[in-house]
Amino acid sequence: MKYIDEFQDPALARRLLDDIARTVTRRWSMMEVCGGQTHSIIRHGIDQLLPGNIELIHGPGCPVCVTPLEVIDKALEIASRPGVVFCSFGDMLRVPGSDRDLFRVKGDGGDVRVVYSPMDALRIARQTPDQEVVFFGVGFETTAPAIAMAAHQAKRLDVRNFSLLVSHVRVPPAIEAIMRSPDCRVQAFLAAGHVCSVMGTLEYPALADTHKVPIVVTGFEPLDILEGIRRAVRQLERGEHRVENAYPRAVRPQGNPVALSVLREVFTTTDRAWRGIGTIPDSGWRLSDAYRDYDAEHRFEITGLATEEPAVCRSGEVLQGLIKPHECAAFGTACTPRTPLGATMVSNEGACAAYYLYRRLTTPRTEETASVD
Amino acid sequence: MCLAVPGRVVGIEERDGTPMARVDFGGVVKDVCLAYLPEIEVGEYAIVHVGFAIQRLDEESALATLRLFERIGALDEEFGDAWAHAAAEAESAPEEENR
C-alpha cells in the first residue's frame, strides 16, 4: 500500500506530508527504533511518500530479531527434553537457532505450545503439575511487565513446576549504543510508543541532551508515524533536541506506575548480547535473585552448546541501520521468509521480512519509487 | 510481538486474587489481566499487549485503530493460528495443533 488514498484519513496524511515538505531544507536521517514501526513504514510506503531528502534508518527494535542465538539454542535444547512443556509467543517459532527452530522441535515430538499471554503458560503449569512448564520470555519494555507478572504470580501461588527463560531488552541503552557508534548517521529518533506507554518518557531527556538528538515518542499507525516524522523534522530544522510526545493518547510521562513497580521487583538490569550487534551494557533484564528459583537457565543444566551464525547473513548490519535489507546478497535468494538465514527475515517486525513482503524489488539495490499523486 | 491492540472491556472478575477482564477486539474476545490497569471499568477501552491492559484509550482512537487493523489483517496476525502461519511459511504442517 503506497498511495495516500489508502490512508485512514488521506486529507490529514496529505497535510502532514505537505508540512514536512515545506519544512525540510536539507538531508536528514532519522531512526525508527521499533520493528513495529518499520513494518508499518514499509507496508504503507511511508518512506516513499516522504521528500527524498529524509532518510528513515530502520532500528534494532525487533525483539525476535535481537534475541541472541545462544538463547535460541538454549530454548531449543530445553524444549526438546521429555517432561517439558515449552510455551512461547508465536513469533519465535521459526527463528533459526544454530541448526533448527521451535517449529522443527515440535515436529520432532517436543511439546511446544504457542500462548497468547505468559499467564496462559502459568495456567498450563497449574493444570499439569507433573510436567515442567517453561515460558520463553523475550521482548522489550512493552512485553516485560507481562512476563514479570507471570513470575510474580508463580511465586505468590507457589507454582514450582514453572520457570522462565528470560531475554528482555531495553530501548534507552540501545539508543545510547547507536549514538556512540563511530558509524552513526542517526540525527533524530522516533521512540517506540508502546514501550513508553509502560516506561513513560523520563529516561529520554538525558539521552537527547547528551547526544544533541531529538527524540519523538511515536505511535505505530501511518498517521502517527507521519506526525512523529513531522515533529522530528521541525526540531532538526530549528536545531533543537528535545523529547516530544507525539503519541499522548497512549503515553503519559510517568508511564504505568504499577507495571514499573512489578518490573523493579522481578527483574534486575544486566548486560545483554543483541543478535547481530553484540553486547550492550545494561541493555537487558534478567530475573532478580529473589526469583532465581524460577529462572530456567538455573533450573536446566545446559552445557556444550556450540552456536553458529550463517556467514552470509548480514542482519547485524541491517539491525544497526548500516545497510538496507536488499543490500545483502542473500536477500530474496538464499534468504526468504520460507528459508530464513537470520531472524530479521522471520519476524514480521524484522526489516528484511517487511522489505520482502511489501517491497518486491525487481532487482536488488534498486529502490522503486511511488507517486503521492 | 510489539503490537498492542485496543479493545473494549466487556466484563470484569477476580481470579486467584488478580483482576481479569473479558476484552472484545472487534469481535475476538480474550481474557486480559488488569493488574496494571486495575481502575478500568466495563465499557472503557484499553490498549492490550500479550494479555495485559497497559493503558487506557479513548473510544474514538480505539475504534479508528481497530478499523485499520482489521483492514490490513493485523488482527489475524495477532490472534490467528501461529502454527498455521509457521506451517505455511515452512510448507509443512505439524502433526498436531496446540493452542
Tab-separated table of C-alpha atoms in Angstrom:
chain	number	residue	atom	x	y	z
A	1	MET	CA	0.000	0.000	0.000
A	2	LYS	CA	1.893	3.048	-1.214
A	3	TYR	CA	-0.768	5.531	-2.146
A	4	ILE	CA	-2.026	8.260	0.047
A	5	ASP	CA	-5.682	7.490	-0.781
A	6	GLU	CA	-5.303	4.284	1.205
A	7	PHE	CA	-4.506	6.068	4.473
A	8	GLN	CA	-7.149	6.154	7.209
A	9	ASP	CA	-7.519	9.919	6.664
A	10	PRO	CA	-5.943	10.845	3.304
A	11	ALA	CA	-6.550	14.571	3.788
A	12	LEU	CA	-4.678	14.589	7.087
A	13	ALA	CA	-1.876	12.467	5.603
A	14	ARG	CA	-1.580	14.987	2.769
A	15	ARG	CA	-1.415	17.926	5.217
A	16	LEU	CA	1.296	16.198	7.274
A	17	LEU	CA	3.330	15.367	4.158
A	18	ASP	CA	2.931	18.920	2.825
A	19	ASP	CA	4.083	20.352	6.154
A	20	ILE	CA	7.134	18.047	6.153
A	21	ALA	CA	7.958	19.024	2.559
A	22	ARG	CA	7.621	22.754	3.367
A	23	THR	CA	9.796	22.461	6.478
A	24	VAL	CA	12.696	20.387	5.229
A	25	THR	CA	15.621	22.297	3.682
A	26	ARG	CA	18.397	19.687	3.714
A	27	ARG	CA	19.095	15.968	4.121
A	28	TRP	CA	18.171	14.391	7.441
A	29	SER	CA	18.418	10.802	8.663
A	30	MET	CA	16.188	9.575	11.445
A	31	MET	CA	15.771	6.149	13.001
A	32	GLU	CA	12.504	4.492	13.899
A	33	VAL	CA	13.545	2.351	16.840
A	34	CYS	CA	10.720	-0.140	16.841
A	35	GLY	CA	10.264	-3.023	14.416
A	36	GLY	CA	6.515	-2.499	14.568
A	37	GLN	CA	7.098	0.981	13.159
A	38	THR	CA	9.449	-0.401	10.480
A	39	HIS	CA	6.746	-2.838	9.439
A	40	SER	CA	4.159	-0.052	9.238
A	41	ILE	CA	6.515	2.263	7.307
A	42	ILE	CA	7.316	-0.319	4.629
A	43	ARG	CA	3.811	-1.767	4.498
A	44	HIS	CA	2.245	1.634	3.901
A	45	GLY	CA	5.063	3.011	1.724
A	46	ILE	CA	5.670	5.930	4.091
A	47	ASP	CA	9.367	6.107	3.213
A	48	GLN	CA	8.412	6.508	-0.457
A	49	LEU	CA	5.868	9.249	0.243
A	50	LEU	CA	8.374	11.417	2.127
A	51	PRO	CA	10.566	14.035	0.443
A	52	GLY	CA	13.698	12.401	-0.972
A	53	ASN	CA	15.989	14.206	1.454
A	54	ILE	CA	14.538	12.447	4.519
A	55	GLU	CA	16.014	9.014	5.130
A	56	LEU	CA	14.446	6.564	7.557
A	57	ILE	CA	17.008	4.218	9.108
A	58	HIS	CA	15.456	1.034	10.453
A	59	GLY	CA	16.446	0.379	14.045
A	60	PRO	CA	17.105	-2.744	16.129
A	61	GLY	CA	13.752	-2.721	17.915
A	62	CYS	CA	12.602	-6.196	16.925
A	63	PRO	CA	12.857	-8.461	19.980
A	64	VAL	CA	12.551	-11.589	17.862
A	65	CYS	CA	15.476	-10.421	15.734
A	66	VAL	CA	17.845	-9.440	18.550
A	67	THR	CA	17.348	-12.443	20.854
A	68	PRO	CA	20.858	-13.929	20.964
A	69	LEU	CA	21.490	-17.151	19.070
A	70	GLU	CA	22.785	-18.719	22.285
A	71	VAL	CA	19.438	-18.070	23.992
A	72	ILE	CA	17.535	-19.502	20.992
A	73	ASP	CA	19.728	-22.619	21.166
A	74	LYS	CA	19.038	-22.907	24.913
A	75	ALA	CA	15.308	-22.658	24.202
A	76	LEU	CA	15.559	-25.411	21.582
A	77	GLU	CA	17.549	-27.616	23.963
A	78	ILE	CA	15.036	-27.200	26.822
A	79	ALA	CA	12.026	-27.616	24.505
A	80	SER	CA	13.461	-30.932	23.242
A	81	ARG	CA	13.586	-32.530	26.678
A	82	PRO	CA	10.998	-35.105	27.760
A	83	GLY	CA	8.691	-33.931	30.534
A	84	VAL	CA	8.930	-30.291	29.416
A	85	VAL	CA	6.067	-28.205	28.070
A	86	PHE	CA	7.729	-25.284	26.300
A	87	CYS	CA	5.466	-22.240	25.898
A	88	SER	CA	6.297	-19.351	23.586
A	89	PHE	CA	4.824	-16.450	21.696
A	90	GLY	CA	4.081	-17.455	18.112
A	91	ASP	CA	6.702	-15.015	16.763
A	92	MET	CA	9.523	-17.244	17.994
A	93	LEU	CA	8.503	-20.491	16.220
A	94	ARG	CA	10.640	-20.065	13.117
A	95	VAL	CA	13.563	-18.058	14.473
A	96	PRO	CA	16.594	-20.032	13.337
A	97	GLY	CA	18.867	-21.456	16.007
A	98	SER	CA	22.206	-22.943	15.023
A	99	ASP	CA	20.594	-25.953	13.339
A	100	ARG	CA	16.777	-25.911	13.804
A	101	ASP	CA	13.861	-23.896	15.174
A	102	LEU	CA	10.988	-24.446	17.634
A	103	PHE	CA	8.705	-25.451	14.770
A	104	ARG	CA	11.099	-28.309	13.954
A	105	VAL	CA	11.408	-29.292	17.635
A	106	LYS	CA	7.640	-29.734	17.784
A	107	GLY	CA	7.675	-31.733	14.568
A	108	ASP	CA	10.285	-33.984	16.170
A	109	GLY	CA	7.978	-34.670	19.115
A	110	GLY	CA	8.733	-31.843	21.555
A	111	ASP	CA	5.783	-30.386	23.465
A	112	VAL	CA	5.948	-26.805	22.190
A	113	ARG	CA	2.877	-24.653	22.694
A	114	VAL	CA	2.018	-21.192	21.468
A	115	VAL	CA	0.351	-18.995	24.063
A	116	TYR	CA	-1.203	-15.555	23.766
A	117	SER	CA	-0.023	-14.492	27.215
A	118	PRO	CA	2.576	-15.766	29.718
A	119	MET	CA	-0.345	-16.151	32.146
A	120	ASP	CA	-1.606	-18.944	29.859
A	121	ALA	CA	1.698	-20.751	30.435
A	122	LEU	CA	1.282	-20.361	34.196
A	123	ARG	CA	-2.236	-21.812	33.908
A	124	ILE	CA	-0.860	-24.809	31.977
A	125	ALA	CA	1.712	-25.337	34.760
A	126	ARG	CA	-1.022	-25.391	37.403
A	127	GLN	CA	-3.102	-27.831	35.329
A	128	THR	CA	-0.175	-30.204	34.665
A	129	PRO	CA	1.815	-30.400	37.919
A	130	ASP	CA	3.742	-33.483	36.724
A	131	GLN	CA	5.305	-31.547	33.794
A	132	GLU	CA	7.960	-28.821	33.837
A	133	VAL	CA	6.411	-25.814	32.105
A	134	VAL	CA	8.842	-23.238	30.711
A	135	PHE	CA	7.895	-19.877	29.201
A	136	PHE	CA	10.202	-18.147	26.724
A	137	GLY	CA	10.233	-14.525	27.896
A	138	VAL	CA	11.523	-12.247	25.152
A	139	GLY	CA	10.633	-8.687	24.264
A	140	PHE	CA	11.182	-5.034	25.036
A	141	GLU	CA	9.731	-2.999	27.899
A	142	THR	CA	6.227	-3.355	26.451
A	143	THR	CA	6.296	-7.130	26.891
A	144	ALA	CA	8.411	-7.435	30.042
A	145	PRO	CA	5.614	-6.491	32.507
A	146	ALA	CA	3.564	-9.486	31.331
A	147	ILE	CA	6.474	-11.853	31.966
A	148	ALA	CA	7.194	-10.129	35.294
A	149	MET	CA	3.593	-10.693	36.411
A	150	ALA	CA	3.730	-14.381	35.450
A	151	ALA	CA	6.868	-14.785	37.623
A	152	HIS	CA	5.287	-12.747	40.446
A	153	GLN	CA	2.123	-14.886	40.383
A	154	ALA	CA	4.064	-18.150	40.164
A	155	LYS	CA	5.902	-17.187	43.331
A	156	ARG	CA	2.776	-15.936	45.097
A	157	LEU	CA	0.820	-19.103	44.245
A	158	ASP	CA	3.882	-21.339	44.881
A	159	VAL	CA	3.774	-22.962	41.441
A	160	ARG	CA	7.007	-24.960	41.467
A	161	ASN	CA	6.879	-26.604	38.037
A	162	PHE	CA	7.027	-23.239	36.220
A	163	SER	CA	10.118	-21.373	35.080
A	164	LEU	CA	11.064	-18.658	32.621
A	165	LEU	CA	13.829	-18.408	30.026
A	166	VAL	CA	14.244	-14.636	30.031
A	167	SER	CA	15.974	-12.465	27.432
A	168	HIS	CA	14.467	-8.997	27.754
A	169	VAL	CA	15.983	-5.916	26.153
A	170	ARG	CA	15.625	-2.188	26.864
A	171	VAL	CA	15.427	0.684	24.371
A	172	PRO	CA	17.390	3.554	26.032
A	173	PRO	CA	20.713	1.662	26.250
A	174	ALA	CA	20.289	0.691	22.587
A	175	ILE	CA	19.840	4.363	21.625
A	176	GLU	CA	22.964	5.141	23.667
A	177	ALA	CA	24.930	2.404	21.860
A	178	ILE	CA	23.715	3.577	18.427
A	179	MET	CA	24.722	7.182	19.154
A	180	ARG	CA	28.176	6.085	20.401
A	181	SER	CA	28.880	4.014	17.288
A	182	PRO	CA	31.528	5.613	15.024
A	183	ASP	CA	29.339	4.774	12.008
A	184	CYS	CA	26.296	6.526	13.448
A	185	ARG	CA	24.263	8.513	10.907
A	186	VAL	CA	21.175	8.970	13.069
A	187	GLN	CA	20.159	12.597	13.641
A	188	ALA	CA	16.775	12.005	15.328
A	189	PHE	CA	14.855	9.123	16.864
A	190	LEU	CA	11.247	8.081	16.650
A	191	ALA	CA	10.906	6.353	20.034
A	192	ALA	CA	8.607	3.356	20.428
A	193	GLY	CA	5.168	4.438	21.611
A	194	HIS	CA	4.110	1.317	23.484
A	195	VAL	CA	7.464	0.983	25.251
A	196	CYS	CA	6.767	4.485	26.572
A	197	SER	CA	3.169	3.525	27.468
A	198	VAL	CA	4.797	1.292	30.090
A	199	MET	CA	8.028	3.132	30.918
A	200	GLY	CA	6.981	6.753	30.406
A	201	THR	CA	9.346	9.271	28.835
A	202	LEU	CA	11.567	10.249	31.783
A	203	GLU	CA	14.548	8.119	30.651
A	204	TYR	CA	14.873	10.047	27.380
A	205	PRO	CA	15.740	13.710	28.148
A	206	ALA	CA	19.253	12.762	29.314
A	207	LEU	CA	19.834	10.919	26.007
A	208	ALA	CA	18.509	13.868	23.987
A	209	ASP	CA	20.751	16.279	25.923
A	210	THR	CA	23.911	14.158	25.881
A	211	HIS	CA	23.765	13.375	22.183
A	212	LYS	CA	22.012	16.565	20.995
A	213	VAL	CA	19.389	14.429	19.278
A	214	PRO	CA	15.618	14.993	19.024
A	215	ILE	CA	13.586	12.064	20.379
A	216	VAL	CA	9.921	11.953	19.369
A	217	VAL	CA	7.709	9.335	21.026
A	218	THR	CA	5.695	7.951	18.120
A	219	GLY	CA	2.796	5.557	17.593
A	220	PHE	CA	2.522	2.797	15.004
A	221	GLU	CA	-0.210	3.761	12.610
A	222	PRO	CA	0.705	5.559	9.390
A	223	LEU	CA	-0.653	8.929	10.531
A	224	ASP	CA	1.104	8.588	13.895
A	225	ILE	CA	4.394	7.886	12.144
A	226	LEU	CA	3.964	10.860	9.785
A	227	GLU	CA	3.279	13.103	12.800
A	228	GLY	CA	6.390	11.769	14.554
A	229	ILE	CA	8.479	12.458	11.441
A	230	ARG	CA	6.939	15.943	11.082
A	231	ARG	CA	7.899	16.860	14.638
A	232	ALA	CA	11.401	15.391	14.295
A	233	VAL	CA	11.999	17.386	11.090
A	234	ARG	CA	10.800	20.595	12.776
A	235	GLN	CA	13.235	20.095	15.658
A	236	LEU	CA	16.113	19.253	13.316
A	237	GLU	CA	15.480	22.308	11.160
A	238	ARG	CA	15.384	24.540	14.266
A	239	GLY	CA	18.497	22.992	15.780
A	240	GLU	CA	16.533	21.699	18.779
A	241	HIS	CA	16.967	18.399	20.602
A	242	ARG	CA	14.006	17.808	22.913
A	243	VAL	CA	11.914	14.822	23.916
A	244	GLU	CA	8.456	15.266	22.418
A	245	ASN	CA	5.406	13.065	22.896
A	246	ALA	CA	3.590	12.695	19.573
A	247	TYR	CA	1.524	9.810	20.969
A	248	PRO	CA	-0.182	11.357	24.017
A	249	ARG	CA	-3.336	9.254	23.711
A	250	ALA	CA	-1.345	6.200	24.838
A	251	VAL	CA	1.715	7.653	26.595
A	252	ARG	CA	1.890	9.523	29.891
A	253	PRO	CA	5.238	10.916	31.064
A	254	GLN	CA	5.186	8.701	34.178
A	255	GLY	CA	4.292	5.561	32.203
A	256	ASN	CA	2.377	2.845	34.043
A	257	PRO	CA	3.460	3.069	37.713
A	258	VAL	CA	2.044	-0.344	38.707
A	259	ALA	CA	3.922	-2.069	35.888
A	260	LEU	CA	7.120	-0.195	36.775
A	261	SER	CA	6.954	-1.348	40.401
A	262	VAL	CA	6.495	-5.021	39.375
A	263	LEU	CA	9.344	-4.734	36.839
A	264	ARG	CA	11.615	-3.413	39.614
A	265	GLU	CA	10.627	-6.267	41.919
A	266	VAL	CA	11.077	-9.130	39.441
A	267	PHE	CA	13.917	-8.009	37.164
A	268	THR	CA	17.475	-6.762	37.525
A	269	THR	CA	19.321	-4.816	34.838
A	270	THR	CA	22.062	-6.812	33.115
A	271	ASP	CA	24.407	-6.580	30.128
A	272	ARG	CA	22.731	-8.264	27.137
A	273	ALA	CA	24.072	-9.575	23.854
A	274	TRP	CA	21.921	-8.439	20.918
A	275	ARG	CA	21.931	-10.821	17.974
A	276	GLY	CA	23.900	-9.319	15.116
A	277	ILE	CA	25.025	-6.342	17.186
A	278	GLY	CA	26.951	-7.547	20.220
A	279	THR	CA	26.791	-6.861	23.934
A	280	ILE	CA	25.261	-3.575	25.062
A	281	PRO	CA	25.898	-2.648	28.715
A	282	ASP	CA	22.822	-2.638	30.993
A	283	SER	CA	20.566	-3.201	27.998
A	284	GLY	CA	18.727	-6.223	29.339
A	285	TRP	CA	16.694	-7.520	32.220
A	286	ARG	CA	17.198	-10.850	33.950
A	287	LEU	CA	15.203	-12.337	36.800
A	288	SER	CA	16.370	-10.869	40.120
A	289	ASP	CA	17.993	-13.057	42.772
A	290	ALA	CA	14.654	-13.300	44.614
A	291	TYR	CA	13.279	-15.121	41.532
A	292	ARG	CA	16.289	-17.342	40.868
A	293	ASP	CA	14.203	-20.474	41.533
A	294	TYR	CA	12.030	-19.511	38.545
A	295	ASP	CA	14.954	-18.969	36.159
A	296	ALA	CA	15.021	-21.769	33.554
A	297	GLU	CA	18.738	-21.173	32.930
A	298	HIS	CA	19.421	-22.241	36.530
A	299	ARG	CA	16.806	-24.991	36.624
A	300	PHE	CA	18.055	-26.737	33.466
A	301	GLU	CA	21.735	-27.546	33.180
A	302	ILE	CA	22.606	-26.635	29.607
A	303	THR	CA	26.134	-27.374	28.521
A	304	GLY	CA	28.027	-27.991	25.318
A	305	LEU	CA	26.091	-25.609	23.082
A	306	ALA	CA	28.079	-24.535	20.045
A	307	THR	CA	26.351	-21.606	18.358
A	308	GLU	CA	26.931	-20.867	14.698
A	309	GLU	CA	25.544	-17.973	12.638
A	310	PRO	CA	25.248	-18.318	8.845
A	311	ALA	CA	28.251	-16.467	7.437
A	312	VAL	CA	26.335	-14.887	4.550
A	313	CYS	CA	23.639	-13.256	6.725
A	314	ARG	CA	24.131	-9.503	7.232
A	315	SER	CA	21.222	-8.996	9.617
A	316	GLY	CA	23.544	-7.404	12.180
A	317	GLU	CA	24.276	-4.548	9.780
A	318	VAL	CA	20.563	-4.279	8.952
A	319	LEU	CA	19.710	-4.083	12.668
A	320	GLN	CA	22.241	-1.288	13.151
A	321	GLY	CA	20.855	0.647	10.204
A	322	LEU	CA	24.170	0.354	8.331
A	323	ILE	CA	22.636	-1.310	5.265
A	324	LYS	CA	19.131	-1.743	3.875
A	325	PRO	CA	17.868	-5.347	3.607
A	326	HIS	CA	18.166	-5.586	-0.182
A	327	GLU	CA	21.868	-4.682	0.025
A	328	CYS	CA	22.520	-8.177	1.423
A	329	ALA	CA	23.447	-10.662	-1.321
A	330	ALA	CA	21.274	-13.367	0.246
A	331	PHE	CA	18.133	-11.183	0.360
A	332	GLY	CA	15.313	-12.752	-1.619
A	333	THR	CA	17.552	-15.531	-2.959
A	334	ALA	CA	19.098	-17.794	-0.304
A	335	CYS	CA	17.182	-15.931	2.403
A	336	THR	CA	13.373	-15.660	2.249
A	337	PRO	CA	10.646	-15.990	4.915
A	338	ARG	CA	10.403	-19.683	3.943
A	339	THR	CA	14.160	-20.240	4.255
A	340	PRO	CA	15.301	-17.511	6.666
A	341	LEU	CA	19.014	-17.241	7.373
A	342	GLY	CA	18.538	-14.565	10.010
A	343	ALA	CA	15.849	-13.534	12.449
A	344	THR	CA	15.231	-10.267	10.573
A	345	MET	CA	13.660	-12.372	7.792
A	346	VAL	CA	11.484	-14.369	10.227
A	347	SER	CA	9.753	-11.796	12.344
A	348	ASN	CA	7.050	-9.690	10.746
A	349	GLU	CA	8.746	-6.845	12.613
A	350	GLY	CA	12.086	-7.624	11.003
A	351	ALA	CA	13.215	-5.156	8.348
A	352	CYS	CA	14.177	-7.941	5.911
A	353	ALA	CA	10.741	-9.586	6.090
A	354	ALA	CA	8.998	-6.228	5.685
A	355	TYR	CA	11.044	-5.429	2.566
A	356	TYR	CA	10.472	-8.928	1.181
A	357	LEU	CA	6.713	-8.810	1.730
A	358	TYR	CA	5.946	-5.235	0.718
A	359	ARG	CA	8.847	-4.070	-1.443
A	360	ARG	CA	9.269	-6.763	-4.089
A	361	LEU	CA	12.327	-5.280	-5.700
A	362	THR	CA	12.686	-6.051	-9.361
A	363	THR	CA	16.446	-6.034	-8.958
A	364	PRO	CA	18.443	-5.829	-5.732
A	365	ARG	CA	19.807	-2.386	-4.797
A	366	THR	CA	17.152	-0.594	-6.836
A	367	GLU	CA	14.538	1.341	-4.914
A	368	GLU	CA	11.225	1.664	-6.685
A	369	THR	CA	9.501	4.968	-6.188
A	370	ALA	CA	5.866	5.736	-5.660
A	371	SER	CA	3.845	8.725	-6.643
A	372	VAL	CA	1.952	10.623	-3.994
A	373	ASP	CA	-0.470	11.954	-6.583
B	1	MET	CA	5.163	-9.034	19.048
B	2	CYS	CA	5.150	-5.331	19.857
B	3	LEU	CA	1.650	-4.919	18.540
B	4	ALA	CA	-0.704	-3.596	21.174
B	5	VAL	CA	-4.351	-3.764	20.244
B	6	PRO	CA	-7.145	-1.590	21.591
B	7	GLY	CA	-10.134	-3.474	22.968
B	8	ARG	CA	-13.353	-2.823	24.915
B	9	VAL	CA	-13.759	-4.256	28.397
B	10	VAL	CA	-16.996	-6.275	28.400
B	11	GLY	CA	-16.701	-7.996	31.781
B	12	ILE	CA	-14.507	-7.937	34.907
B	13	GLU	CA	-13.932	-10.631	37.523
B	14	GLU	CA	-11.312	-11.550	40.111
B	15	ARG	CA	-9.353	-14.758	39.541
B	16	ASP	CA	-6.745	-16.050	42.024
B	17	GLY	CA	-6.667	-12.617	43.620
B	18	THR	CA	-5.962	-10.900	40.272
B	19	PRO	CA	-8.394	-8.630	38.418
B	20	MET	CA	-9.187	-10.101	34.981
B	21	ALA	CA	-11.353	-8.866	32.129
B	22	ARG	CA	-13.041	-10.198	29.031
B	23	VAL	CA	-11.952	-7.813	26.280
B	24	ASP	CA	-13.536	-7.515	22.844
B	25	PHE	CA	-11.126	-6.746	19.995
B	26	GLY	CA	-13.536	-6.047	17.151
B	27	GLY	CA	-15.234	-9.431	17.565
B	28	VAL	CA	-12.383	-11.512	19.025
B	29	VAL	CA	-12.880	-11.810	22.806
B	30	LYS	CA	-9.897	-12.633	25.025
B	31	ASP	CA	-9.081	-12.957	28.727
B	32	VAL	CA	-6.950	-9.977	29.742
B	33	CYS	CA	-5.141	-9.302	33.020
B	34	LEU	CA	-5.985	-5.942	34.619
B	35	ALA	CA	-3.192	-5.971	37.218
B	36	TYR	CA	-1.572	-2.947	35.558
B	37	LEU	CA	-4.815	-1.054	34.945
B	38	PRO	CA	-6.998	-2.023	37.934
B	39	GLU	CA	-9.184	1.080	37.824
B	40	ILE	CA	-10.599	0.469	34.318
B	41	GLU	CA	-14.348	-0.194	34.097
B	42	VAL	CA	-16.682	-2.178	31.858
B	43	GLY	CA	-17.366	-0.248	28.651
B	44	GLU	CA	-13.973	1.507	28.612
B	45	TYR	CA	-11.197	0.840	26.090
B	46	ALA	CA	-7.651	-0.231	26.869
B	47	ILE	CA	-4.500	-0.907	24.898
B	48	VAL	CA	-3.719	-4.600	25.387
B	49	HIS	CA	-0.394	-6.319	24.799
B	50	VAL	CA	0.185	-10.096	25.252
B	51	GLY	CA	-2.832	-10.410	27.513
B	52	PHE	CA	-2.226	-7.349	29.686
B	53	ALA	CA	-4.008	-3.999	29.649
B	54	ILE	CA	-1.234	-1.390	29.770
B	55	GLN	CA	-3.003	1.954	29.229
B	56	ARG	CA	-6.471	3.471	28.817
B	57	LEU	CA	-7.535	4.712	25.380
B	58	ASP	CA	-10.409	6.910	24.248
B	59	GLU	CA	-13.179	5.220	22.264
B	60	GLU	CA	-12.696	7.229	19.071
B	61	SER	CA	-8.978	6.385	18.823
B	62	ALA	CA	-9.629	2.758	19.716
B	63	LEU	CA	-12.293	2.284	17.043
B	64	ALA	CA	-10.177	4.008	14.377
B	65	THR	CA	-7.233	1.754	15.199
B	66	LEU	CA	-9.367	-1.389	15.180
B	67	ARG	CA	-10.790	-0.435	11.755
B	68	LEU	CA	-7.282	-0.004	10.372
B	69	PHE	CA	-6.015	-3.252	11.923
B	70	GLU	CA	-8.961	-5.162	10.503
B	71	ARG	CA	-8.408	-3.680	7.052
B	72	ILE	CA	-4.714	-4.616	6.929
B	73	GLY	CA	-5.117	-8.030	8.552
B	74	ALA	CA	-3.219	-7.140	11.731
B	75	LEU	CA	-5.859	-8.731	13.961
B	76	ASP	CA	-5.379	-12.070	12.235
B	77	GLU	CA	-1.619	-11.753	12.675
B	78	GLU	CA	-2.149	-11.097	16.392
B	79	PHE	CA	-4.931	-13.562	17.187
B	80	GLY	CA	-4.696	-16.061	14.329
B	81	ASP	CA	-3.179	-19.537	14.400
B	82	ALA	CA	0.588	-19.145	14.784
B	83	TRP	CA	1.161	-22.810	13.879
B	84	ALA	CA	-0.738	-22.368	10.641
B	85	HIS	CA	1.299	-19.243	9.829
B	86	ALA	CA	4.557	-21.058	10.595
B	87	ALA	CA	3.470	-24.134	8.637
B	88	ALA	CA	2.515	-22.015	5.639
B	89	GLU	CA	5.947	-20.402	5.710
B	90	ALA	CA	7.760	-23.695	6.175
B	91	GLU	CA	5.435	-25.506	3.748
B	92	SER	CA	4.961	-28.381	6.153
B	93	ALA	CA	2.449	-28.958	8.907
B	94	PRO	CA	2.946	-30.049	12.477
B	95	GLU	CA	1.387	-33.364	13.372
B	96	GLU	CA	-0.917	-31.842	15.943
B	97	GLU	CA	-2.246	-28.464	16.908
B	98	ASN	CA	-1.609	-26.844	20.265
B	99	ARG	CA	-3.308	-23.594	21.084
